[in-house]
Amino acid sequence: MNDMLKSMSVAASGLQAQGTRLRVISENLANANSTSEVPGGDPYRRKTVTFAAELDKAIGAEEVKVRKVGTDNAPFREIYEPSHPAADANGHVKLPNVNMLIELADMREAQRSYEANLQMIDQSRSMLMRTIDLLRS
Amino acid sequence: MDLPGIGLFRMISQQLHWLGQRQEVLSQNVANADTPGYQARDLQPLAFGDALQQAALRPAVTHTGHLLGKTADPAAAKVKTITPWEVSPDGNGVVLEQQMTQLAETQADYQMATELYRKQIAMLKTAIGSNRT
């Protein structure tokens, strides 16, 4: 495998990792108001993604992998709403520890990284084509 | 025809090879732009002087049994850690802007090297007298 193909494959791993990140972000956003089904129970807990560099032995380059989809241990928000089905004995309802602003910022960062990887593929491809074009001269 | 035997062609090939390796290193940096603790890397610059000397020195062939031998493949350029413009709180030392600058640089150099190659071929064709396209 030549350097250009390797570089494209590494960038593709980046695309995939950022894709997973975006999926988790959308899970968080979609469940920003998911409460528990039982009274006094815990609501949806925010998920987090961590990356790790991993050496792909087949091509000898460090790709990026999603290391773990973990959970955020931040405390839940609580509101007083006795009529809510998930309210506990005191009338408190636990809401997910999802902060829209953080998710949106995270989303934007994922988008930037995705774009950077895309551009990398684009450029490697054009360099490859340039080399092939030498045959035409 | 022994194209790599011509100094300029050999140097351009080396340059292309180096740029290809650099592209690979840069793509690793960009892919790991959000990996905690990852340090951005780059290649040692291509030693132009060495390449030049190597290109000029050829063993003399005084007997038909003498073999020129393959010139050593430009050994894999050394990878070094670079000093990033900033390091994020999670210890990641990849600055996308910095990487994009280097990417553009690589692209321009690659373009120049391939164009030089093309021109050199055109010159050879002129000498041969078949440059009628």
PDB file of N, CA, C and O in Angstrom, chain A residues 3-4 6-8 10-11 13-14 18 21 50-54 59-64 67 109 112-113 116-117 119-120 123-124 126-128 130-131 133-134 136-137, chain B residues 16-17 19-36 38 41 96 99-100 102-104 106-108 110-111 113-115 117-118 121 125:
ATOM      1  N   ASP A   3       1.915   5.373   0.246  1.00  0.00           N
ATOM      2  CA  ASP A   3       1.688   6.369   1.291  1.00  0.00           C
ATOM      3  C   ASP A   3       0.342   7.082   1.160  1.00  0.00           C
ATOM      4  O   ASP A   3      -0.317   7.372   2.147  1.00  0.00           O
ATOM      5  N   MET A   4      -0.043   7.345  -0.079  1.00  0.00           N
ATOM      6  CA  MET A   4      -1.303   8.078  -0.288  1.00  0.00           C
ATOM      7  C   MET A   4      -2.500   7.239   0.167  1.00  0.00           C
ATOM      8  O   MET A   4      -3.409   7.736   0.819  1.00  0.00           O
ATOM      9  N   LYS A   6      -2.397   4.820   2.304  1.00  0.00           N
ATOM     10  CA  LYS A   6      -2.330   4.711   3.757  1.00  0.00           C
ATOM     11  C   LYS A   6      -2.940   5.944   4.402  1.00  0.00           C
ATOM     12  O   LYS A   6      -3.721   5.856   5.340  1.00  0.00           O
ATOM     13  N   SER A   7      -2.546   7.090   3.864  1.00  0.00           N
ATOM     14  CA  SER A   7      -3.030   8.337   4.457  1.00  0.00           C
ATOM     15  C   SER A   7      -4.548   8.437   4.326  1.00  0.00           C
ATOM     16  O   SER A   7      -5.236   8.914   5.230  1.00  0.00           O
ATOM     17  N   MET A   8      -5.079   7.935   3.202  1.00  0.00           N
ATOM     18  CA  MET A   8      -6.535   7.958   3.046  1.00  0.00           C
ATOM     19  C   MET A   8      -7.197   7.024   4.049  1.00  0.00           C
ATOM     20  O   MET A   8      -8.247   7.344   4.613  1.00  0.00           O
ATOM     21  N   VAL A  10      -6.042   6.191   6.986  1.00  0.00           N
ATOM     22  CA  VAL A  10      -5.987   6.810   8.324  1.00  0.00           C
ATOM     23  C   VAL A  10      -7.074   7.868   8.461  1.00  0.00           C
ATOM     24  O   VAL A  10      -7.789   7.935   9.474  1.00  0.00           O
ATOM     25  N   ALA A  11      -7.213   8.698   7.406  1.00  0.00           N
ATOM     26  CA  ALA A  11      -8.237   9.745   7.452  1.00  0.00           C
ATOM     27  C   ALA A  11      -9.633   9.130   7.542  1.00  0.00           C
ATOM     28  O   ALA A  11     -10.514   9.656   8.232  1.00  0.00           O
ATOM     29  N   SER A  13     -10.384   6.414   9.073  1.00  0.00           N
ATOM     30  CA  SER A  13     -10.615   6.014  10.469  1.00  0.00           C
ATOM     31  C   SER A  13     -11.045   7.226  11.291  1.00  0.00           C
ATOM     32  O   SER A  13     -11.875   7.117  12.192  1.00  0.00           O
ATOM     33  N   GLY A  14     -10.468   8.390  10.949  1.00  0.00           N
ATOM     34  CA  GLY A  14     -10.873   9.624  11.616  1.00  0.00           C
ATOM     35  C   GLY A  14     -12.330   9.945  11.350  1.00  0.00           C
ATOM     36  O   GLY A  14     -13.078  10.330  12.248  1.00  0.00           O
ATOM     37  N   GLN A  18     -15.241  10.215  14.209  1.00  0.00           N
ATOM     38  CA  GLN A  18     -16.056  11.419  14.398  1.00  0.00           C
ATOM     39  C   GLN A  18     -17.531  11.108  14.159  1.00  0.00           C
ATOM     40  O   GLN A  18     -18.410  11.716  14.767  1.00  0.00           O
ATOM     41  N   ARG A  21     -18.842   9.707  17.271  1.00  0.00           N
ATOM     42  CA  ARG A  21     -19.000  10.792  18.229  1.00  0.00           C
ATOM     43  C   ARG A  21     -20.308  11.550  17.974  1.00  0.00           C
ATOM     44  O   ARG A  21     -21.053  11.848  18.906  1.00  0.00           O
ATOM     45  N   THR A  50     -14.578   8.719  24.123  1.00  0.00           N
ATOM     46  CA  THR A  50     -13.142   9.014  24.191  1.00  0.00           C
ATOM     47  C   THR A  50     -12.439   8.293  23.052  1.00  0.00           C
ATOM     48  O   THR A  50     -12.823   7.191  22.677  1.00  0.00           O
ATOM     49  N   PHE A  51     -11.417   8.942  22.529  1.00  0.00           N
ATOM     50  CA  PHE A  51     -10.663   8.377  21.416  1.00  0.00           C
ATOM     51  C   PHE A  51      -9.321   7.864  21.891  1.00  0.00           C
ATOM     52  O   PHE A  51      -8.805   8.290  22.915  1.00  0.00           O
ATOM     53  N   ALA A  52      -8.750   6.974  21.112  1.00  0.00           N
ATOM     54  CA  ALA A  52      -7.396   6.504  21.378  1.00  0.00           C
ATOM     55  C   ALA A  52      -6.700   6.244  20.053  1.00  0.00           C
ATOM     56  O   ALA A  52      -7.329   5.812  19.087  1.00  0.00           O
ATOM     57  N   ALA A  53      -5.396   6.566  20.016  1.00  0.00           N
ATOM     58  CA  ALA A  53      -4.615   6.262  18.816  1.00  0.00           C
ATOM     59  C   ALA A  53      -4.266   4.789  18.848  1.00  0.00           C
ATOM     60  O   ALA A  53      -3.874   4.265  19.880  1.00  0.00           O
ATOM     61  N   GLU A  54      -4.453   4.130  17.708  1.00  0.00           N
ATOM     62  CA  GLU A  54      -4.175   2.705  17.674  1.00  0.00           C
ATOM     63  C   GLU A  54      -3.363   2.381  16.434  1.00  0.00           C
ATOM     64  O   GLU A  54      -3.717   2.778  15.332  1.00  0.00           O
ATOM     65  N   ILE A  59      -0.896  -1.544   8.013  1.00  0.00           N
ATOM     66  CA  ILE A  59      -0.356  -0.445   7.219  1.00  0.00           C
ATOM     67  C   ILE A  59       0.731   0.314   7.965  1.00  0.00           C
ATOM     68  O   ILE A  59       1.366   1.196   7.402  1.00  0.00           O
ATOM     69  N   GLY A  60       0.950  -0.017   9.224  1.00  0.00           N
ATOM     70  CA  GLY A  60       2.021   0.626   9.985  1.00  0.00           C
ATOM     71  C   GLY A  60       1.791   2.094  10.253  1.00  0.00           C
ATOM     72  O   GLY A  60       2.721   2.887  10.244  1.00  0.00           O
ATOM     73  N   ALA A  61       0.545   2.473  10.462  1.00  0.00           N
ATOM     74  CA  ALA A  61       0.251   3.868  10.773  1.00  0.00           C
ATOM     75  C   ALA A  61      -0.739   3.915  11.929  1.00  0.00           C
ATOM     76  O   ALA A  61      -1.493   2.966  12.141  1.00  0.00           O
ATOM     77  N   GLU A  62      -0.697   5.019  12.638  1.00  0.00           N
ATOM     78  CA  GLU A  62      -1.579   5.135  13.791  1.00  0.00           C
ATOM     79  C   GLU A  62      -2.941   5.669  13.390  1.00  0.00           C
ATOM     80  O   GLU A  62      -3.081   6.808  12.974  1.00  0.00           O
ATOM     81  N   GLU A  63      -3.937   4.827  13.505  1.00  0.00           N
ATOM     82  CA  GLU A  63      -5.301   5.265  13.215  1.00  0.00           C
ATOM     83  C   GLU A  63      -5.967   5.687  14.509  1.00  0.00           C
ATOM     84  O   GLU A  63      -5.412   5.510  15.589  1.00  0.00           O
ATOM     85  N   VAL A  64      -7.160   6.237  14.394  1.00  0.00           N
ATOM     86  CA  VAL A  64      -7.874   6.625  15.604  1.00  0.00           C
ATOM     87  C   VAL A  64      -9.063   5.685  15.794  1.00  0.00           C
ATOM     88  O   VAL A  64      -9.714   5.282  14.829  1.00  0.00           O
ATOM     89  N   ARG A  67     -12.297   4.623  21.866  1.00  0.00           N
ATOM     90  CA  ARG A  67     -11.840   3.742  22.925  1.00  0.00           C
ATOM     91  C   ARG A  67     -13.006   3.248  23.754  1.00  0.00           C
ATOM     92  O   ARG A  67     -13.139   2.085  24.063  1.00  0.00           O
ATOM     93  N   GLU A 109     -17.401  20.793  17.088  1.00  0.00           N
ATOM     94  CA  GLU A 109     -16.017  20.325  17.058  1.00  0.00           C
ATOM     95  C   GLU A 109     -15.902  19.050  16.223  1.00  0.00           C
ATOM     96  O   GLU A 109     -14.969  18.885  15.433  1.00  0.00           O
ATOM     97  N   ARG A 112     -15.918  20.006  12.608  1.00  0.00           N
ATOM     98  CA  ARG A 112     -14.633  20.547  12.152  1.00  0.00           C
ATOM     99  C   ARG A 112     -13.634  19.422  11.890  1.00  0.00           C
ATOM    100  O   ARG A 112     -12.949  19.406  10.876  1.00  0.00           O
ATOM    101  N   SER A 113     -13.555  18.496  12.830  1.00  0.00           N
ATOM    102  CA  SER A 113     -12.598  17.399  12.678  1.00  0.00           C
ATOM    103  C   SER A 113     -12.960  16.541  11.480  1.00  0.00           C
ATOM    104  O   SER A 113     -12.091  16.069  10.744  1.00  0.00           O
ATOM    105  N   ALA A 116     -11.831  18.284   8.405  1.00  0.00           N
ATOM    106  CA  ALA A 116     -10.373  18.206   8.243  1.00  0.00           C
ATOM    107  C   ALA A 116      -9.976  16.860   7.654  1.00  0.00           C
ATOM    108  O   ALA A 116      -9.135  16.784   6.753  1.00  0.00           O
ATOM    109  N   ASN A 117     -10.600  15.801   8.140  1.00  0.00           N
ATOM    110  CA  ASN A 117     -10.286  14.465   7.623  1.00  0.00           C
ATOM    111  C   ASN A 117     -10.718  14.314   6.168  1.00  0.00           C
ATOM    112  O   ASN A 117     -10.026  13.697   5.370  1.00  0.00           O
ATOM    113  N   GLN A 119     -10.889  16.677   4.001  1.00  0.00           N
ATOM    114  CA  GLN A 119      -9.955  17.420   3.166  1.00  0.00           C
ATOM    115  C   GLN A 119      -8.666  16.630   2.962  1.00  0.00           C
ATOM    116  O   GLN A 119      -8.059  16.659   1.892  1.00  0.00           O
ATOM    117  N   MET A 120      -8.291  15.908   3.996  1.00  0.00           N
ATOM    118  CA  MET A 120      -7.097  15.073   3.916  1.00  0.00           C
ATOM    119  C   MET A 120      -7.261  14.023   2.823  1.00  0.00           C
ATOM    120  O   MET A 120      -6.376  13.822   1.994  1.00  0.00           O
ATOM    121  N   GLN A 123      -7.159  15.648  -0.584  1.00  0.00           N
ATOM    122  CA  GLN A 123      -5.831  16.046  -1.031  1.00  0.00           C
ATOM    123  C   GLN A 123      -4.963  14.848  -1.405  1.00  0.00           C
ATOM    124  O   GLN A 123      -4.246  14.887  -2.408  1.00  0.00           O
ATOM    125  N   SER A 124      -5.056  13.791  -0.603  1.00  0.00           N
ATOM    126  CA  SER A 124      -4.278  12.597  -0.929  1.00  0.00           C
ATOM    127  C   SER A 124      -4.691  12.074  -2.300  1.00  0.00           C
ATOM    128  O   SER A 124      -3.855  11.661  -3.095  1.00  0.00           O
ATOM    129  N   SER A 126      -5.925  13.832  -4.768  1.00  0.00           N
ATOM    130  CA  SER A 126      -5.458  14.684  -5.856  1.00  0.00           C
ATOM    131  C   SER A 126      -3.955  14.504  -6.079  1.00  0.00           C
ATOM    132  O   SER A 126      -3.480  14.583  -7.210  1.00  0.00           O
ATOM    133  N   MET A 127      -3.206  14.229  -4.988  1.00  0.00           N
ATOM    134  CA  MET A 127      -1.772  13.973  -5.172  1.00  0.00           C
ATOM    135  C   MET A 127      -1.559  12.677  -5.944  1.00  0.00           C
ATOM    136  O   MET A 127      -0.695  12.582  -6.821  1.00  0.00           O
ATOM    137  N   LEU A 128      -2.376  11.703  -5.625  1.00  0.00           N
ATOM    138  CA  LEU A 128      -2.292  10.413  -6.321  1.00  0.00           C
ATOM    139  C   LEU A 128      -2.593  10.591  -7.804  1.00  0.00           C
ATOM    140  O   LEU A 128      -1.885  10.080  -8.673  1.00  0.00           O
ATOM    141  N   ARG A 130      -2.269  13.237  -9.516  1.00  0.00           N
ATOM    142  CA  ARG A 130      -1.186  14.001 -10.126  1.00  0.00           C
ATOM    143  C   ARG A 130      -0.041  13.074 -10.541  1.00  0.00           C
ATOM    144  O   ARG A 130       0.575  13.245 -11.586  1.00  0.00           O
ATOM    145  N   THR A 131       0.211  12.103  -9.686  1.00  0.00           N
ATOM    146  CA  THR A 131       1.277  11.138 -10.007  1.00  0.00           C
ATOM    147  C   THR A 131       0.878  10.305 -11.209  1.00  0.00           C
ATOM    148  O   THR A 131       1.695  10.060 -12.102  1.00  0.00           O
ATOM    149  N   ASP A 133      -1.071  11.216 -13.485  1.00  0.00           N
ATOM    150  CA  ASP A 133      -1.072  12.089 -14.666  1.00  0.00           C
ATOM    151  C   ASP A 133       0.295  12.168 -15.328  1.00  0.00           C
ATOM    152  O   ASP A 133       0.398  12.548 -16.500  1.00  0.00           O
ATOM    153  N   LEU A 134       1.347  11.835 -14.582  1.00  0.00           N
ATOM    154  CA  LEU A 134       2.692  11.862 -15.162  1.00  0.00           C
ATOM    155  C   LEU A 134       2.766  10.898 -16.351  1.00  0.00           C
ATOM    156  O   LEU A 134       3.540  11.106 -17.285  1.00  0.00           O
ATOM    157  N   ARG A 136       0.639  10.542 -18.540  1.00  0.00           N
ATOM    158  CA  ARG A 136       0.009  11.112 -19.739  1.00  0.00           C
ATOM    159  C   ARG A 136       0.932  12.066 -20.481  1.00  0.00           C
ATOM    160  O   ARG A 136       0.678  12.401 -21.621  1.00  0.00           O
ATOM    161  N   SER A 137       1.972  12.536 -19.810  1.00  0.00           N
ATOM    162  CA  SER A 137       2.791  13.559 -20.449  1.00  0.00           C
ATOM    163  C   SER A 137       3.661  12.937 -21.541  1.00  0.00           C
ATOM    164  O   SER A 137       3.996  11.766 -21.498  1.00  0.00           O
TER     165      SER A 137
ATOM    166  N   LEU B  16       9.244  13.225  -4.022  1.00  0.00           N
ATOM    167  CA  LEU B  16       7.870  12.724  -4.060  1.00  0.00           C
ATOM    168  C   LEU B  16       7.653  11.691  -2.956  1.00  0.00           C
ATOM    169  O   LEU B  16       6.631  11.686  -2.278  1.00  0.00           O
ATOM    170  N   HIS B  17       8.652  10.837  -2.799  1.00  0.00           N
ATOM    171  CA  HIS B  17       8.565   9.802  -1.772  1.00  0.00           C
ATOM    172  C   HIS B  17       8.448  10.440  -0.383  1.00  0.00           C
ATOM    173  O   HIS B  17       7.597  10.062   0.426  1.00  0.00           O
ATOM    174  N   LEU B  19       7.426  13.448   0.328  1.00  0.00           N
ATOM    175  CA  LEU B  19       6.147  14.145   0.484  1.00  0.00           C
ATOM    176  C   LEU B  19       5.014  13.164   0.763  1.00  0.00           C
ATOM    177  O   LEU B  19       4.113  13.441   1.546  1.00  0.00           O
ATOM    178  N   GLY B  20       5.095  11.994   0.129  1.00  0.00           N
ATOM    179  CA  GLY B  20       4.082  10.969   0.379  1.00  0.00           C
ATOM    180  C   GLY B  20       4.109  10.519   1.826  1.00  0.00           C
ATOM    181  O   GLY B  20       3.062  10.383   2.467  1.00  0.00           O
ATOM    182  N   GLN B  21       5.322  10.317   2.343  1.00  0.00           N
ATOM    183  CA  GLN B  21       5.442   9.917   3.746  1.00  0.00           C
ATOM    184  C   GLN B  21       4.924  11.007   4.669  1.00  0.00           C
ATOM    185  O   GLN B  21       4.285  10.742   5.678  1.00  0.00           O
ATOM    186  N   ARG B  22       5.204  12.238   4.286  1.00  0.00           N
ATOM    187  CA  ARG B  22       4.765  13.351   5.128  1.00  0.00           C
ATOM    188  C   ARG B  22       3.243  13.415   5.165  1.00  0.00           C
ATOM    189  O   ARG B  22       2.636  13.635   6.206  1.00  0.00           O
ATOM    190  N   GLN B  23       2.653  13.197   3.997  1.00  0.00           N
ATOM    191  CA  GLN B  23       1.200  13.194   3.914  1.00  0.00           C
ATOM    192  C   GLN B  23       0.620  12.160   4.872  1.00  0.00           C
ATOM    193  O   GLN B  23      -0.370  12.406   5.557  1.00  0.00           O
ATOM    194  N   GLU B  24       1.284  11.008   4.940  1.00  0.00           N
ATOM    195  CA  GLU B  24       0.811   9.949   5.819  1.00  0.00           C
ATOM    196  C   GLU B  24       0.877  10.386   7.288  1.00  0.00           C
ATOM    197  O   GLU B  24      -0.067  10.192   8.054  1.00  0.00           O
ATOM    198  N   VAL B  25       2.009  11.013   7.643  1.00  0.00           N
ATOM    199  CA  VAL B  25       2.169  11.473   9.032  1.00  0.00           C
ATOM    200  C   VAL B  25       1.123  12.539   9.368  1.00  0.00           C
ATOM    201  O   VAL B  25       0.500  12.515  10.433  1.00  0.00           O
ATOM    202  N   LEU B  26       0.904  13.458   8.407  1.00  0.00           N
ATOM    203  CA  LEU B  26      -0.076  14.520   8.658  1.00  0.00           C
ATOM    204  C   LEU B  26      -1.476  13.948   8.829  1.00  0.00           C
ATOM    205  O   LEU B  26      -2.251  14.410   9.672  1.00  0.00           O
ATOM    206  N   SER B  27      -1.787  12.931   8.033  1.00  0.00           N
ATOM    207  CA  SER B  27      -3.142  12.371   8.154  1.00  0.00           C
ATOM    208  C   SER B  27      -3.312  11.669   9.499  1.00  0.00           C
ATOM    209  O   SER B  27      -4.403  11.662  10.058  1.00  0.00           O
ATOM    210  N   GLN B  28      -2.227  11.115  10.028  1.00  0.00           N
ATOM    211  CA  GLN B  28      -2.324  10.524  11.369  1.00  0.00           C
ATOM    212  C   GLN B  28      -2.603  11.611  12.400  1.00  0.00           C
ATOM    213  O   GLN B  28      -3.402  11.431  13.317  1.00  0.00           O
ATOM    214  N   ASN B  29      -1.923  12.746  12.218  1.00  0.00           N
ATOM    215  CA  ASN B  29      -2.158  13.857  13.147  1.00  0.00           C
ATOM    216  C   ASN B  29      -3.610  14.308  13.118  1.00  0.00           C
ATOM    217  O   ASN B  29      -4.245  14.490  14.159  1.00  0.00           O
ATOM    218  N   VAL B  30      -4.119  14.496  11.888  1.00  0.00           N
ATOM    219  CA  VAL B  30      -5.485  15.012  11.759  1.00  0.00           C
ATOM    220  C   VAL B  30      -6.505  14.004  12.295  1.00  0.00           C
ATOM    221  O   VAL B  30      -7.454  14.372  12.990  1.00  0.00           O
ATOM    222  N   ALA B  31      -6.272  12.726  11.996  1.00  0.00           N
ATOM    223  CA  ALA B  31      -7.212  11.708  12.489  1.00  0.00           C
ATOM    224  C   ALA B  31      -7.230  11.695  14.013  1.00  0.00           C
ATOM    225  O   ALA B  31      -8.265  11.454  14.635  1.00  0.00           O
ATOM    226  N   ASN B  32      -6.079  11.974  14.620  1.00  0.00           N
ATOM    227  CA  ASN B  32      -6.000  11.941  16.082  1.00  0.00           C
ATOM    228  C   ASN B  32      -6.118  13.337  16.702  1.00  0.00           C
ATOM    229  O   ASN B  32      -5.606  13.571  17.791  1.00  0.00           O
ATOM    230  N   ALA B  33      -6.788  14.233  15.994  1.00  0.00           N
ATOM    231  CA  ALA B  33      -6.876  15.612  16.469  1.00  0.00           C
ATOM    232  C   ALA B  33      -7.670  15.719  17.765  1.00  0.00           C
ATOM    233  O   ALA B  33      -7.621  16.748  18.437  1.00  0.00           O
ATOM    234  N   ASP B  34      -8.431  14.687  18.124  1.00  0.00           N
ATOM    235  CA  ASP B  34      -9.216  14.735  19.360  1.00  0.00           C
ATOM    236  C   ASP B  34      -8.835  13.616  20.312  1.00  0.00           C
ATOM    237  O   ASP B  34      -9.589  13.293  21.220  1.00  0.00           O
ATOM    238  N   THR B  35      -7.683  12.988  20.072  1.00  0.00           N
ATOM    239  CA  THR B  35      -7.251  11.903  20.957  1.00  0.00           C
ATOM    240  C   THR B  35      -6.473  12.475  22.134  1.00  0.00           C
ATOM    241  O   THR B  35      -5.472  13.157  21.921  1.00  0.00           O
ATOM    242  N   PRO B  36      -6.913  12.226  23.355  1.00  0.00           N
ATOM    243  CA  PRO B  36      -6.212  12.785  24.510  1.00  0.00           C
ATOM    244  C   PRO B  36      -4.752  12.328  24.560  1.00  0.00           C
ATOM    245  O   PRO B  36      -4.456  11.156  24.325  1.00  0.00           O
ATOM    246  N   TYR B  38      -2.333  12.841  22.554  1.00  0.00           N
ATOM    247  CA  TYR B  38      -1.620  12.592  21.294  1.00  0.00           C
ATOM    248  C   TYR B  38      -0.763  13.798  20.918  1.00  0.00           C
ATOM    249  O   TYR B  38      -1.215  14.932  20.985  1.00  0.00           O
ATOM    250  N   ARG B  41       3.096  15.071  14.990  1.00  0.00           N
ATOM    251  CA  ARG B  41       4.427  14.713  14.509  1.00  0.00           C
ATOM    252  C   ARG B  41       4.658  15.219  13.100  1.00  0.00           C
ATOM    253  O   ARG B  41       3.731  15.619  12.406  1.00  0.00           O
ATOM    254  N   LEU B  96      -5.354  21.910  14.434  1.00  0.00           N
ATOM    255  CA  LEU B  96      -5.812  21.662  13.061  1.00  0.00           C
ATOM    256  C   LEU B  96      -5.304  22.719  12.082  1.00  0.00           C
ATOM    257  O   LEU B  96      -4.914  22.394  10.964  1.00  0.00           O
ATOM    258  N   GLN B  99      -1.847  21.963  11.120  1.00  0.00           N
ATOM    259  CA  GLN B  99      -1.795  20.806  10.234  1.00  0.00           C
ATOM    260  C   GLN B  99      -2.229  21.179   8.816  1.00  0.00           C
ATOM    261  O   GLN B  99      -1.658  20.707   7.837  1.00  0.00           O
ATOM    262  N   MET B 100      -3.258  22.035   8.750  1.00  0.00           N
ATOM    263  CA  MET B 100      -3.762  22.421   7.432  1.00  0.00           C
ATOM    264  C   MET B 100      -2.714  23.231   6.680  1.00  0.00           C
ATOM    265  O   MET B 100      -2.586  23.124   5.454  1.00  0.00           O
ATOM    266  N   GLN B 102       0.522  22.881   6.961  1.00  0.00           N
ATOM    267  CA  GLN B 102       1.521  21.932   6.475  1.00  0.00           C
ATOM    268  C   GLN B 102       0.987  21.115   5.315  1.00  0.00           C
ATOM    269  O   GLN B 102       1.722  20.754   4.400  1.00  0.00           O
ATOM    270  N   LEU B 103      -0.307  20.848   5.379  1.00  0.00           N
ATOM    271  CA  LEU B 103      -0.954  20.099   4.303  1.00  0.00           C
ATOM    272  C   LEU B 103      -0.868  20.877   2.996  1.00  0.00           C
ATOM    273  O   LEU B 103      -0.514  20.326   1.948  1.00  0.00           O
ATOM    274  N   ALA B 104      -1.160  22.182   3.075  1.00  0.00           N
ATOM    275  CA  ALA B 104      -1.108  23.023   1.889  1.00  0.00           C
ATOM    276  C   ALA B 104       0.317  23.071   1.339  1.00  0.00           C
ATOM    277  O   ALA B 104       0.530  23.017   0.120  1.00  0.00           O
ATOM    278  N   THR B 106       2.646  20.762   1.682  1.00  0.00           N
ATOM    279  CA  THR B 106       2.939  19.472   1.048  1.00  0.00           C
ATOM    280  C   THR B 106       2.335  19.411  -0.343  1.00  0.00           C
ATOM    281  O   THR B 106       2.966  18.967  -1.294  1.00  0.00           O
ATOM    282  N   GLN B 107       1.101  19.887  -0.426  1.00  0.00           N
ATOM    283  CA  GLN B 107       0.389  19.871  -1.703  1.00  0.00           C
ATOM    284  C   GLN B 107       1.154  20.671  -2.751  1.00  0.00           C
ATOM    285  O   GLN B 107       1.380  20.212  -3.866  1.00  0.00           O
ATOM    286  N   ALA B 108       1.575  21.894  -2.364  1.00  0.00           N
ATOM    287  CA  ALA B 108       2.273  22.769  -3.306  1.00  0.00           C
ATOM    288  C   ALA B 108       3.597  22.142  -3.736  1.00  0.00           C
ATOM    289  O   ALA B 108       3.945  22.145  -4.929  1.00  0.00           O
ATOM    290  N   TYR B 110       4.374  19.023  -3.776  1.00  0.00           N
ATOM    291  CA  TYR B 110       4.114  17.840  -4.598  1.00  0.00           C
ATOM    292  C   TYR B 110       3.823  18.261  -6.032  1.00  0.00           C
ATOM    293  O   TYR B 110       4.316  17.688  -6.986  1.00  0.00           O
ATOM    294  N   GLN B 111       3.031  19.322  -6.131  1.00  0.00           N
ATOM    295  CA  GLN B 111       2.677  19.839  -7.450  1.00  0.00           C
ATOM    296  C   GLN B 111       3.929  20.288  -8.198  1.00  0.00           C
ATOM    297  O   GLN B 111       4.119  19.978  -9.373  1.00  0.00           O
ATOM    298  N   ALA B 113       7.017  19.277  -7.706  1.00  0.00           N
ATOM    299  CA  ALA B 113       7.871  18.141  -8.062  1.00  0.00           C
ATOM    300  C   ALA B 113       7.335  17.419  -9.292  1.00  0.00           C
ATOM    301  O   ALA B 113       8.098  17.072 -10.203  1.00  0.00           O
ATOM    302  N   THR B 114       6.006  17.209  -9.336  1.00  0.00           N
ATOM    303  CA  THR B 114       5.459  16.495 -10.500  1.00  0.00           C
ATOM    304  C   THR B 114       5.589  17.339 -11.767  1.00  0.00           C
ATOM    305  O   THR B 114       5.860  16.813 -12.837  1.00  0.00           O
ATOM    306  N   GLU B 115       5.429  18.662 -11.620  1.00  0.00           N
ATOM    307  CA  GLU B 115       5.572  19.524 -12.799  1.00  0.00           C
ATOM    308  C   GLU B 115       7.010  19.508 -13.310  1.00  0.00           C
ATOM    309  O   GLU B 115       7.257  19.473 -14.518  1.00  0.00           O
ATOM    310  N   TYR B 117       9.089  17.105 -13.003  1.00  0.00           N
ATOM    311  CA  TYR B 117       9.258  15.797 -13.637  1.00  0.00           C
ATOM    312  C   TYR B 117       8.742  15.852 -15.069  1.00  0.00           C
ATOM    313  O   TYR B 117       9.399  15.436 -16.013  1.00  0.00           O
ATOM    314  N   ARG B 118       7.573  16.417 -15.186  1.00  0.00           N
ATOM    315  CA  ARG B 118       6.930  16.507 -16.495  1.00  0.00           C
ATOM    316  C   ARG B 118       7.783  17.333 -17.470  1.00  0.00           C
ATOM    317  O   ARG B 118       7.994  16.957 -18.622  1.00  0.00           O
ATOM    318  N   ILE B 121      10.818  15.461 -18.597  1.00  0.00           N
ATOM    319  CA  ILE B 121      10.453  14.481 -19.634  1.00  0.00           C
ATOM    320  C   ILE B 121      10.294  15.187 -20.978  1.00  0.00           C
ATOM    321  O   ILE B 121      10.771  14.728 -22.011  1.00  0.00           O
ATOM    322  N   LYS B 125      12.198  14.623 -24.461  1.00  0.00           N
ATOM    323  CA  LYS B 125      11.477  14.360 -25.708  1.00  0.00           C
ATOM    324  C   LYS B 125      11.931  15.323 -26.789  1.00  0.00           C
ATOM    325  O   LYS B 125      12.032  14.951 -27.969  1.00  0.00           O
TER     326      LYS B 125
END
